[in-house]
């Protein structure tokens, strides 16, 4: 298959995914919701600690939880979710651990 | 101090606290916030005392004074509620802005030539909306030899979290081919003061790309997982010089002069969290669009291929990693630069932490081969790092370089660096 045809097919597929993804942005999420989840799941802190230890040191030194504020960790973890290949659930677990240790 | 004065004091204190906890001052440190919380607790105690005094006044039957005190207490309560709302405001926002990044200051002393100071500053911006969309960007700012400041856009992407495990990115992104360029190159992460030869500009590893990328993770059992990235982008530019391909510029361009897109990606398997094994690559077409320093049109396209392998392993304080990457273009008889070329490099690195993680020793070997002998280089690099904090360190490195005699690639050099990731 020629590269141009492949480009067109890939482009259409990705645009379709992009549109459906944009529609999913309507559901708000806040730090308060994360906190509420943590309160309902007492094991989240422990899971977050393990995921933090397993994941972060793969590339860099483990940063102190106190090096950022709770809200800053929220944005930083969104960045690391992509970089480190984390699921949303693992990201929330690590965030709960960092905010709980802060 | 009488009751009215104390009420005034409490009211003013609540006002000051409410002001101090507004979002405008939300940049205060954790200790500042803890201090504010302590003050809030102290004032809450003061309010409780006032309530007791009010109850006592009620019992004594002083109705005029009672009404005044009740009004003061109601006002103080309202101020307290507003202060509490302000203090917790950040928890309820739907968007977060975060300024991050890293910076370094270096002193480079080559075997031949002049020693010099160097400075780099890479601010990163994160804008998170609803935990569903992240816009991130990084600038690369450095002082050049002529004193001018060079500013580059390292990446800027809108990242949409499609579901629990998949993210769609659009914009300019770091190439997911290999691992060093996308994850290891920041100065506070790289354990040596310099990048391995071939992993910099015009080397063997693609730097960045402009297009669309889909990234994700597929957990396998409790401890294993696959991670993946696939992208489509504008692809590289070929730079011709004196009738041959001088370099493959794979640094992310907003235009696509050859009108041929490039596809690529990376798949990594982590059988255990400490071990990562990955294969990556890209393919497409590319054409010479700059020849002898001048923009050039009409050169026929040729095949472009990239192949990479990378691995890393951690065991307690030992960190091992290595990477191989090859970037090549085929010959094209009708081109102004008819010959093809292959840029190939690999490195292996070991690092070990000592002194409760405060000190770190590093050794790295790199072998970079370019079609141009004056660019090819073998390098042994040794380093000792002192970690002020996990993200701030002082590095001393020595490079034993073996290149073409008389070229800078053959010069050994010392590098001292202070790096900070913030």
Coordinates of C-alpha atoms in Angstrom, one line a residue:
Chain A
X1 CA 0.0 0.0 0.0
X2 CA 1.4 3.4 -0.9
X3 CA 2.3 5.7 1.9
X4 CA -0.2 8.4 0.9
X5 CA -3.1 5.9 1.1
X6 CA -1.8 4.7 4.5
X7 CA -1.6 8.4 5.6
X8 CA -5.2 9.0 4.6
X9 CA -6.6 6.0 6.4
X10 CA -4.5 6.7 9.5
X11 CA -5.6 10.3 9.4
X12 CA -9.3 9.5 9.2
X13 CA -9.0 7.0 12.0
X14 CA -7.2 9.3 14.3
X15 CA -9.6 12.2 13.6
X16 CA -12.5 9.9 14.5
X17 CA -10.8 8.9 17.8
X18 CA -10.0 12.6 18.4
X19 CA -13.6 13.6 18.1
X20 CA -14.9 10.9 20.3
X21 CA -12.2 11.7 22.8
X22 CA -13.2 15.4 22.9
X23 CA -16.8 14.4 23.7
X24 CA -15.5 12.6 26.8
X25 CA -14.1 15.8 28.2
X26 CA -17.5 16.9 29.4
X27 CA -17.2 15.0 32.6
X28 CA -15.5 17.1 35.2
X29 CA -13.0 15.7 37.7
X30 CA -11.5 17.6 40.7
X31 CA -9.0 17.0 43.4
X32 CA -11.9 16.7 45.8
X33 CA -13.1 13.7 43.9
X34 CA -9.7 12.1 44.1
X35 CA -9.7 12.7 47.9
X36 CA -13.1 11.2 48.2
X37 CA -12.0 8.2 46.3
X38 CA -9.0 7.8 48.6
X39 CA -11.3 7.9 51.6
X40 CA -13.4 5.2 50.2
X41 CA -10.5 3.0 49.3
X42 CA -8.0 2.7 52.3
X43 CA -5.7 0.5 50.2
X44 CA -5.1 3.2 47.6
X45 CA -2.3 4.8 49.6
X46 CA -0.4 1.5 49.8
X47 CA -1.0 0.8 46.1
X48 CA 0.2 4.3 45.2
X49 CA 3.4 3.8 47.3
X50 CA 4.2 0.6 45.5
X51 CA 3.5 2.0 42.0
X52 CA 5.5 5.1 42.9
X53 CA 8.5 3.0 43.9
X54 CA 8.2 0.7 40.9
X55 CA 7.7 3.4 38.3
X56 CA 9.5 6.7 39.0
X57 CA 13.0 5.3 39.5
X58 CA 12.8 3.6 36.1
X59 CA 14.1 6.9 34.6
X60 CA 15.0 9.4 37.4
X61 CA 15.7 9.8 41.1
X62 CA 12.6 9.6 43.4
X63 CA 11.5 13.1 44.3
X64 CA 10.3 14.0 47.8
X65 CA 6.5 14.2 48.0
X66 CA 7.0 17.6 49.7
X67 CA 8.8 19.0 46.6
X68 CA 5.4 20.0 45.1
X69 CA 2.1 21.1 46.5
X70 CA -0.9 18.8 46.2
X71 CA -2.4 20.6 43.2
X72 CA 1.0 20.7 41.5
X73 CA 1.3 17.0 41.9
X74 CA -2.0 16.6 40.1
X75 CA -0.7 18.3 36.9
X76 CA 2.7 16.6 37.3
X77 CA 1.1 13.2 37.5
X78 CA -0.9 13.8 34.4
X79 CA 2.4 14.5 32.6
X80 CA 4.0 11.3 34.1
X81 CA 1.0 9.2 33.2
X82 CA 1.9 9.7 29.6
X83 CA 5.7 9.5 30.0
X84 CA 5.8 6.5 32.3
X85 CA 2.9 4.5 30.7
X86 CA 0.6 4.4 33.7
X87 CA -3.1 3.6 33.7
X88 CA -5.5 6.2 35.1
X89 CA -6.1 4.1 38.2
X90 CA -2.3 3.8 38.8
X91 CA -2.0 7.6 38.4
X92 CA -4.7 8.2 40.9
X93 CA -3.1 5.8 43.3
X94 CA 0.3 7.5 43.1
X95 CA -1.4 10.9 43.4
X96 CA -3.2 9.8 46.5
X97 CA 0.1 8.6 48.0
X98 CA 2.0 11.8 47.1
X99 CA -0.8 14.0 48.4
X100 CA -1.1 11.9 51.5
X101 CA 2.6 12.1 52.2
X102 CA 2.8 15.8 51.5
Chain B
X1 CA -8.3 43.3 76.6
X2 CA -12.1 43.4 76.9
X3 CA -14.6 41.3 75.0
X4 CA -15.2 43.9 72.3
X5 CA -11.5 44.4 71.6
X6 CA -11.0 40.6 71.5
X7 CA -13.9 40.3 69.0
X8 CA -12.4 43.1 66.9
X9 CA -9.0 41.3 67.0
X10 CA -10.6 38.0 66.0
X11 CA -12.5 39.6 63.2
X12 CA -9.4 41.4 61.9
X13 CA -7.5 38.2 62.1
X14 CA -10.1 36.3 60.1
X15 CA -10.0 39.0 57.5
X16 CA -6.2 38.8 57.3
X17 CA -6.4 35.0 57.1
X18 CA -9.0 35.1 54.4
X19 CA -6.8 37.4 52.4
X20 CA -3.7 35.3 53.0
X21 CA -5.5 32.2 51.7
X22 CA -6.8 33.6 48.5
X23 CA -5.6 32.0 45.2
X24 CA -3.3 34.9 44.5
X25 CA -1.1 33.8 47.3
X26 CA -1.6 30.1 46.7
X27 CA 2.1 29.9 45.8
X28 CA 3.0 29.8 49.5
X29 CA 5.1 26.8 50.6
X30 CA 3.8 23.9 52.5
X31 CA 5.2 25.3 55.8
X32 CA 3.3 28.6 55.1
X33 CA 0.1 26.6 54.7
X34 CA 0.8 24.7 57.9
X35 CA 1.4 28.0 59.7
X36 CA -1.9 29.3 58.4
X37 CA -3.7 26.2 59.5
X38 CA -2.2 26.6 63.0
X39 CA -3.5 30.2 63.1
X40 CA -6.9 29.0 62.0
X41 CA -7.0 26.5 64.8
X42 CA -5.9 29.1 67.3
X43 CA -8.7 31.5 66.2
X44 CA -11.3 28.7 66.2
X45 CA -10.3 28.2 69.9
X46 CA -10.7 31.9 70.5
X47 CA -14.1 31.8 68.9
X48 CA -15.1 29.0 71.2
X49 CA -14.1 31.1 74.2
X50 CA -16.2 33.9 72.9
X51 CA -19.2 31.6 72.6
X52 CA -18.7 30.6 76.2
X53 CA -18.6 34.2 77.2
X54 CA -21.7 34.9 75.2
X55 CA -23.5 32.0 77.0
X56 CA -22.4 33.5 80.3
X57 CA -23.7 37.0 79.3
X58 CA -27.0 35.4 78.4
X59 CA -27.2 33.9 81.8
X60 CA -26.5 37.3 83.4
X61 CA -29.4 38.9 81.4
X62 CA -27.5 41.8 79.7
X63 CA -29.7 42.0 76.5
X64 CA -28.1 45.0 74.8
X65 CA -24.6 43.6 75.1
X66 CA -25.8 40.2 74.2
X67 CA -27.2 41.5 70.8
X68 CA -23.9 43.3 70.0
X69 CA -21.9 40.2 70.8
X70 CA -24.2 38.0 68.8
X71 CA -23.8 40.3 65.7
X72 CA -20.0 40.3 66.1
X73 CA -19.9 36.5 66.4
X74 CA -22.1 36.0 63.3
X75 CA -19.9 38.3 61.3
X76 CA -16.8 36.4 62.5
X77 CA -18.5 33.1 61.5
X78 CA -19.1 34.4 58.0
X79 CA -15.5 35.5 57.6
X80 CA -14.3 32.2 59.0
X81 CA -16.5 30.3 56.4
X82 CA -15.1 32.4 53.6
X83 CA -11.5 31.8 54.7
X84 CA -12.2 28.1 54.9
X85 CA -13.6 28.1 51.4
X86 CA -10.6 30.0 50.1
X87 CA -8.2 27.6 51.8
X88 CA -9.9 24.6 50.1
X89 CA -10.6 26.3 46.8
X90 CA -7.8 24.5 44.9
X91 CA -9.5 21.1 45.6
X92 CA -12.5 22.0 43.6
X93 CA -11.0 23.6 40.5
X94 CA -11.5 21.8 37.2
X95 CA -8.2 23.1 35.7
X96 CA -4.7 23.3 37.0
X97 CA -1.7 25.2 35.7
X98 CA 1.8 24.0 36.6
X99 CA 5.2 25.5 35.7
X100 CA 8.0 22.9 35.8
X101 CA 11.2 22.2 33.9
X102 CA 14.9 22.0 34.4
X103 CA 18.1 24.0 34.0
X104 CA 21.8 23.5 34.0
X105 CA 25.0 25.4 34.1
X106 CA 28.1 23.8 32.7
X107 CA 31.9 24.3 32.6
X108 CA 33.5 22.5 29.6
X109 CA 37.2 22.1 29.4
X110 CA 38.4 20.3 26.2
X111 CA 41.9 18.8 25.7
X112 CA 42.4 21.3 22.8
X113 CA 40.7 24.6 22.6
X114 CA 39.3 27.0 25.1
X115 CA 37.3 26.1 28.2
X116 CA 34.0 27.8 28.5
X117 CA 30.8 28.2 30.6
X118 CA 27.5 27.1 29.2
X119 CA 23.9 27.6 30.4
X120 CA 20.6 26.0 29.5
X121 CA 17.1 26.7 30.7
X122 CA 14.1 24.4 29.8
X123 CA 10.8 25.6 31.3
X124 CA 7.9 23.2 31.0
X125 CA 4.2 24.2 31.1
X126 CA 1.4 21.9 32.1
X127 CA -2.3 22.9 31.7
X128 CA -4.7 20.2 33.0
X129 CA -8.4 20.3 32.3
X130 CA -10.8 18.0 34.2
X131 CA -8.1 15.4 34.4
X132 CA -9.1 14.6 30.9
X133 CA -6.9 16.9 28.8
X134 CA -3.4 18.0 29.3
X135 CA -1.7 20.6 27.3
X136 CA 2.1 20.5 27.8
X137 CA 5.0 22.3 26.3
X138 CA 8.7 22.7 26.8
X139 CA 11.0 25.5 25.7
X140 CA 14.7 25.0 25.1
X141 CA 16.6 28.1 25.8
X142 CA 20.4 28.3 25.7
X143 CA 23.1 30.9 25.4
X144 CA 25.1 30.5 22.2
X145 CA 28.8 31.1 21.6
X146 CA 28.2 34.5 20.0
X147 CA 26.3 35.6 23.0
X148 CA 22.8 35.4 21.4
X149 CA 20.1 33.4 23.0
X150 CA 18.6 30.5 21.1
X151 CA 15.0 29.6 21.8
X152 CA 13.5 26.3 20.5
X153 CA 10.1 24.7 21.1
X154 CA 11.1 21.2 22.3
X155 CA 7.5 20.0 22.2
X156 CA 3.9 21.2 22.5
X157 CA 1.1 18.8 22.6
X158 CA -2.5 18.5 23.5
X159 CA -2.9 15.1 25.2
X160 CA -6.4 13.6 25.5
X161 CA -6.9 10.8 27.9
X162 CA -9.2 8.5 25.9
X163 CA -9.7 5.9 28.6
X164 CA -8.0 4.2 31.5
X165 CA -5.0 3.2 29.4
X166 CA -4.8 5.2 26.2
X167 CA -3.8 8.8 25.3
X168 CA -4.0 10.6 22.0
X169 CA -1.5 13.4 21.5
X170 CA -1.4 16.0 18.8
X171 CA 1.3 18.6 18.1
X172 CA 5.0 18.5 18.3
X173 CA 6.2 15.7 20.5
X174 CA 9.5 14.1 21.5
X175 CA 10.2 11.1 19.2
X176 CA 9.0 7.9 20.9
X177 CA 11.7 6.0 18.9
X178 CA 14.2 4.9 21.5
X179 CA 14.2 6.0 25.1
X180 CA 17.0 8.5 25.7
X181 CA 15.5 11.3 23.7
X182 CA 12.0 11.0 25.1
X183 CA 12.7 10.2 28.8
X184 CA 16.4 10.4 29.7
X185 CA 17.8 13.5 28.1
X186 CA 16.8 16.2 30.7
X187 CA 19.9 17.3 32.6
X188 CA 18.6 16.4 36.0
X189 CA 17.7 12.9 34.7
X190 CA 20.8 12.1 32.5
X191 CA 23.4 10.8 34.9
X192 CA 26.3 12.3 32.9
X193 CA 26.7 16.0 31.9
X194 CA 26.4 15.2 28.2
X195 CA 24.3 13.1 25.8
X196 CA 25.8 10.0 24.3
X197 CA 27.3 10.7 20.9
X198 CA 24.6 10.1 18.2
X199 CA 21.7 11.1 20.5
X200 CA 22.1 14.8 19.9
X201 CA 21.2 16.9 16.9
X202 CA 22.0 15.5 13.4
X203 CA 22.8 12.2 15.0
X204 CA 21.4 8.7 14.7
X205 CA 18.3 9.2 17.0
X206 CA 15.3 11.2 15.8
X207 CA 14.7 14.1 18.1
X208 CA 11.1 15.1 17.7
X209 CA 8.1 14.9 15.3
X210 CA 5.1 16.9 14.4
X211 CA 1.9 14.9 14.0
X212 CA -0.4 12.6 15.9
X213 CA 0.6 10.0 18.4
X214 CA -1.3 7.3 20.3
X215 CA 0.3 6.0 23.5
X216 CA -0.9 3.5 26.0
X217 CA -0.3 0.7 28.4
X218 CA -1.6 -2.9 28.6
X219 CA -1.0 -4.4 32.1
X220 CA -0.4 -8.2 32.1
X221 CA -1.0 -9.7 35.5
X222 CA 0.0 -7.9 38.6
X223 CA 3.6 -7.0 37.8
X224 CA 4.0 -7.1 34.0
X225 CA 2.9 -4.7 31.3
X226 CA 3.3 -3.6 27.8
X227 CA 3.6 0.0 26.9
X228 CA 3.2 1.3 23.3
X229 CA 3.4 4.4 21.2
X230 CA 2.4 4.8 17.5
X231 CA 2.6 8.0 15.5
X232 CA 2.2 9.6 12.1
X233 CA 4.2 12.7 11.4
X234 CA 5.7 15.0 8.8
X235 CA 9.0 13.2 8.9
X236 CA 12.6 14.4 8.6
X237 CA 14.4 16.7 6.2
X238 CA 17.5 15.7 4.3
X239 CA 20.3 18.1 4.2
X240 CA 22.6 17.8 1.1
X241 CA 26.1 19.2 1.0
X242 CA 28.8 18.7 -1.7
X243 CA 26.8 16.1 -3.5
X244 CA 26.1 13.8 -0.4
X245 CA 23.6 13.6 2.4
X246 CA 25.1 15.7 5.2
X247 CA 22.5 14.9 7.8
X248 CA 19.1 13.6 8.5
X249 CA 17.3 16.4 10.4
X250 CA 14.6 14.7 12.4
X251 CA 13.7 17.5 14.7
X252 CA 10.0 18.0 14.0
X253 CA 9.0 20.4 11.3
X254 CA 5.6 22.1 10.7
X255 CA 6.0 21.7 7.0
X256 CA 6.3 18.6 4.8
X257 CA 8.2 19.7 1.7
X258 CA 8.4 16.1 0.3
X259 CA 4.7 15.5 1.0
X260 CA 5.4 12.0 2.4
X261 CA 4.4 11.2 6.0
X262 CA 6.4 9.0 8.3
X263 CA 5.0 6.2 10.6
X264 CA 6.7 5.0 13.7
X265 CA 6.4 3.7 17.2
X266 CA 7.8 1.8 20.1
X267 CA 6.7 -1.3 22.0
X268 CA 8.1 -2.1 25.5
X269 CA 7.7 -5.1 27.7
X270 CA 8.2 -4.9 31.4
X271 CA 8.2 -8.5 32.8
X272 CA 8.9 -7.0 36.2
X273 CA 8.7 -3.3 37.1
X274 CA 12.6 -3.1 37.3
X275 CA 13.2 -4.4 33.8
X276 CA 12.2 -2.8 30.5
X277 CA 12.9 -4.2 27.1
X278 CA 11.8 -2.2 24.0
X279 CA 11.9 -2.2 20.3
X280 CA 11.1 0.9 18.2
X281 CA 11.3 2.1 14.6
X282 CA 10.0 4.4 11.9
X283 CA 9.6 4.2 8.2
X284 CA 8.5 6.5 5.4
X285 CA 10.0 8.6 2.7
X286 CA 12.3 11.7 2.8
X287 CA 13.9 14.1 0.3
X288 CA 16.7 16.6 0.1
X289 CA 15.0 20.0 0.9
X290 CA 18.2 21.9 1.6
X291 CA 21.3 21.7 -0.5
X292 CA 24.6 23.5 0.3
X293 CA 22.8 25.7 2.7
X294 CA 20.0 26.8 0.3
X295 CA 16.4 25.7 0.2
X296 CA 16.0 23.1 -2.5
X297 CA 12.8 21.9 -4.2
X298 CA 12.0 19.0 -6.6
X299 CA 14.5 16.4 -5.3
X300 CA 12.9 12.9 -5.6
X301 CA 12.0 11.0 -2.4
X302 CA 13.8 8.0 -1.1
X303 CA 13.1 5.4 1.7
X304 CA 13.8 6.4 5.3
X305 CA 14.1 3.9 8.1
X306 CA 14.8 3.9 11.8
X307 CA 15.3 0.9 14.1
X308 CA 16.0 0.9 17.8
X309 CA 16.3 -1.3 20.8
X310 CA 16.6 -0.2 24.4
X311 CA 16.7 -1.9 27.8
X312 CA 17.0 -0.8 31.4
X313 CA 17.3 -2.7 34.7
X314 CA 17.4 -1.6 38.3
X315 CA 18.6 -3.6 41.3
X316 CA 18.6 -1.6 44.5
X317 CA 21.2 1.2 44.0
X318 CA 22.4 -0.2 40.7
X319 CA 21.0 1.3 37.5
X320 CA 21.9 -0.3 34.1
X321 CA 20.6 0.9 30.7
X322 CA 21.6 0.6 27.1
X323 CA 20.2 1.6 23.7
X324 CA 20.9 0.9 20.0
X325 CA 19.5 3.1 17.3
X326 CA 20.0 3.3 13.5
X327 CA 18.7 5.9 11.1
X328 CA 19.2 5.5 7.4
X329 CA 18.2 6.7 4.0
X330 CA 18.5 4.7 0.7
X331 CA 20.4 5.9 -2.4
X332 CA 18.5 7.9 -5.0
X333 CA 20.1 8.1 -8.4
X334 CA 18.2 11.1 -9.5
X335 CA 19.0 13.2 -6.4
X336 CA 21.5 16.0 -6.0
X337 CA 22.9 13.7 -3.3
X338 CA 22.6 10.3 -4.9
X339 CA 24.3 8.2 -2.2
X340 CA 22.4 7.0 0.8
X341 CA 23.7 6.9 4.4
X342 CA 23.4 5.2 7.7
X343 CA 23.8 6.9 11.1
X344 CA 24.2 4.3 13.9
X345 CA 24.9 4.5 17.6
X346 CA 24.7 2.5 20.8
X347 CA 25.6 3.1 24.4
X348 CA 25.7 1.0 27.6
X349 CA 25.7 2.8 31.0
X350 CA 26.0 1.7 34.6
X351 CA 25.4 3.9 37.6
X352 CA 25.6 3.1 41.3
X353 CA 24.5 5.1 44.3
X354 CA 26.6 5.4 47.5
X355 CA 26.4 7.2 50.8
X356 CA 22.7 6.7 51.3
X357 CA 22.0 7.9 47.8
X358 CA 23.9 11.2 48.1
X359 CA 26.8 10.1 45.8
X360 CA 26.6 8.4 42.5
X361 CA 29.3 6.9 40.2
X362 CA 28.6 6.5 36.5
X363 CA 30.4 4.9 33.5
X364 CA 29.1 4.9 29.9
X365 CA 30.5 3.6 26.6
X366 CA 29.2 4.9 23.3
X367 CA 30.0 4.0 19.7
X368 CA 28.6 6.4 17.1
X369 CA 29.1 5.7 13.4
X370 CA 28.3 8.3 10.7
X371 CA 28.8 8.3 6.9
X372 CA 31.1 11.2 7.7
X373 CA 34.3 10.1 9.4
X374 CA 34.8 13.4 11.1
X375 CA 31.5 12.9 13.0
X376 CA 32.0 9.3 14.1
X377 CA 33.2 8.8 17.6
X378 CA 33.9 6.3 20.3
X379 CA 33.6 7.5 23.8
X380 CA 34.2 6.3 27.4
X381 CA 32.6 8.7 29.9
X382 CA 33.0 8.6 33.6
X383 CA 31.1 10.7 36.2
X384 CA 30.8 11.4 39.9
X385 CA 27.6 13.0 41.0
X386 CA 26.6 14.6 44.3
X387 CA 22.9 14.8 44.9
X388 CA 21.9 17.9 46.8
X389 CA 18.3 16.7 46.5
X390 CA 16.9 13.9 44.2
X391 CA 16.3 16.6 41.5
X392 CA 19.3 18.9 42.1
X393 CA 22.9 17.7 41.7
X394 CA 26.5 18.6 40.9
X395 CA 28.1 16.4 38.3
X396 CA 31.8 16.0 37.4
X397 CA 32.4 14.1 34.1
X398 CA 35.4 13.1 32.1
X399 CA 35.1 12.0 28.4
X400 CA 37.8 9.9 26.7
X401 CA 37.0 10.5 23.1
X402 CA 38.3 8.7 20.1
X403 CA 37.4 10.3 16.7
X404 CA 39.1 11.4 13.5
X405 CA 42.5 12.8 14.5
X406 CA 42.5 16.6 14.6
X407 CA 38.7 16.8 14.9
X408 CA 36.8 17.9 18.1
X409 CA 35.4 14.4 18.2
X410 CA 38.9 13.2 19.2
X411 CA 39.3 15.7 22.0
X412 CA 39.0 14.4 25.6
X413 CA 37.2 16.8 27.9
X414 CA 36.1 17.5 31.4
X415 CA 32.6 18.8 32.1
X416 CA 31.3 20.1 35.4
X417 CA 27.6 20.7 35.6
X418 CA 25.0 21.8 38.1
X419 CA 21.5 20.5 37.1
X420 CA 18.2 21.1 38.7
X421 CA 14.8 19.7 37.8
X422 CA 12.0 21.8 39.3

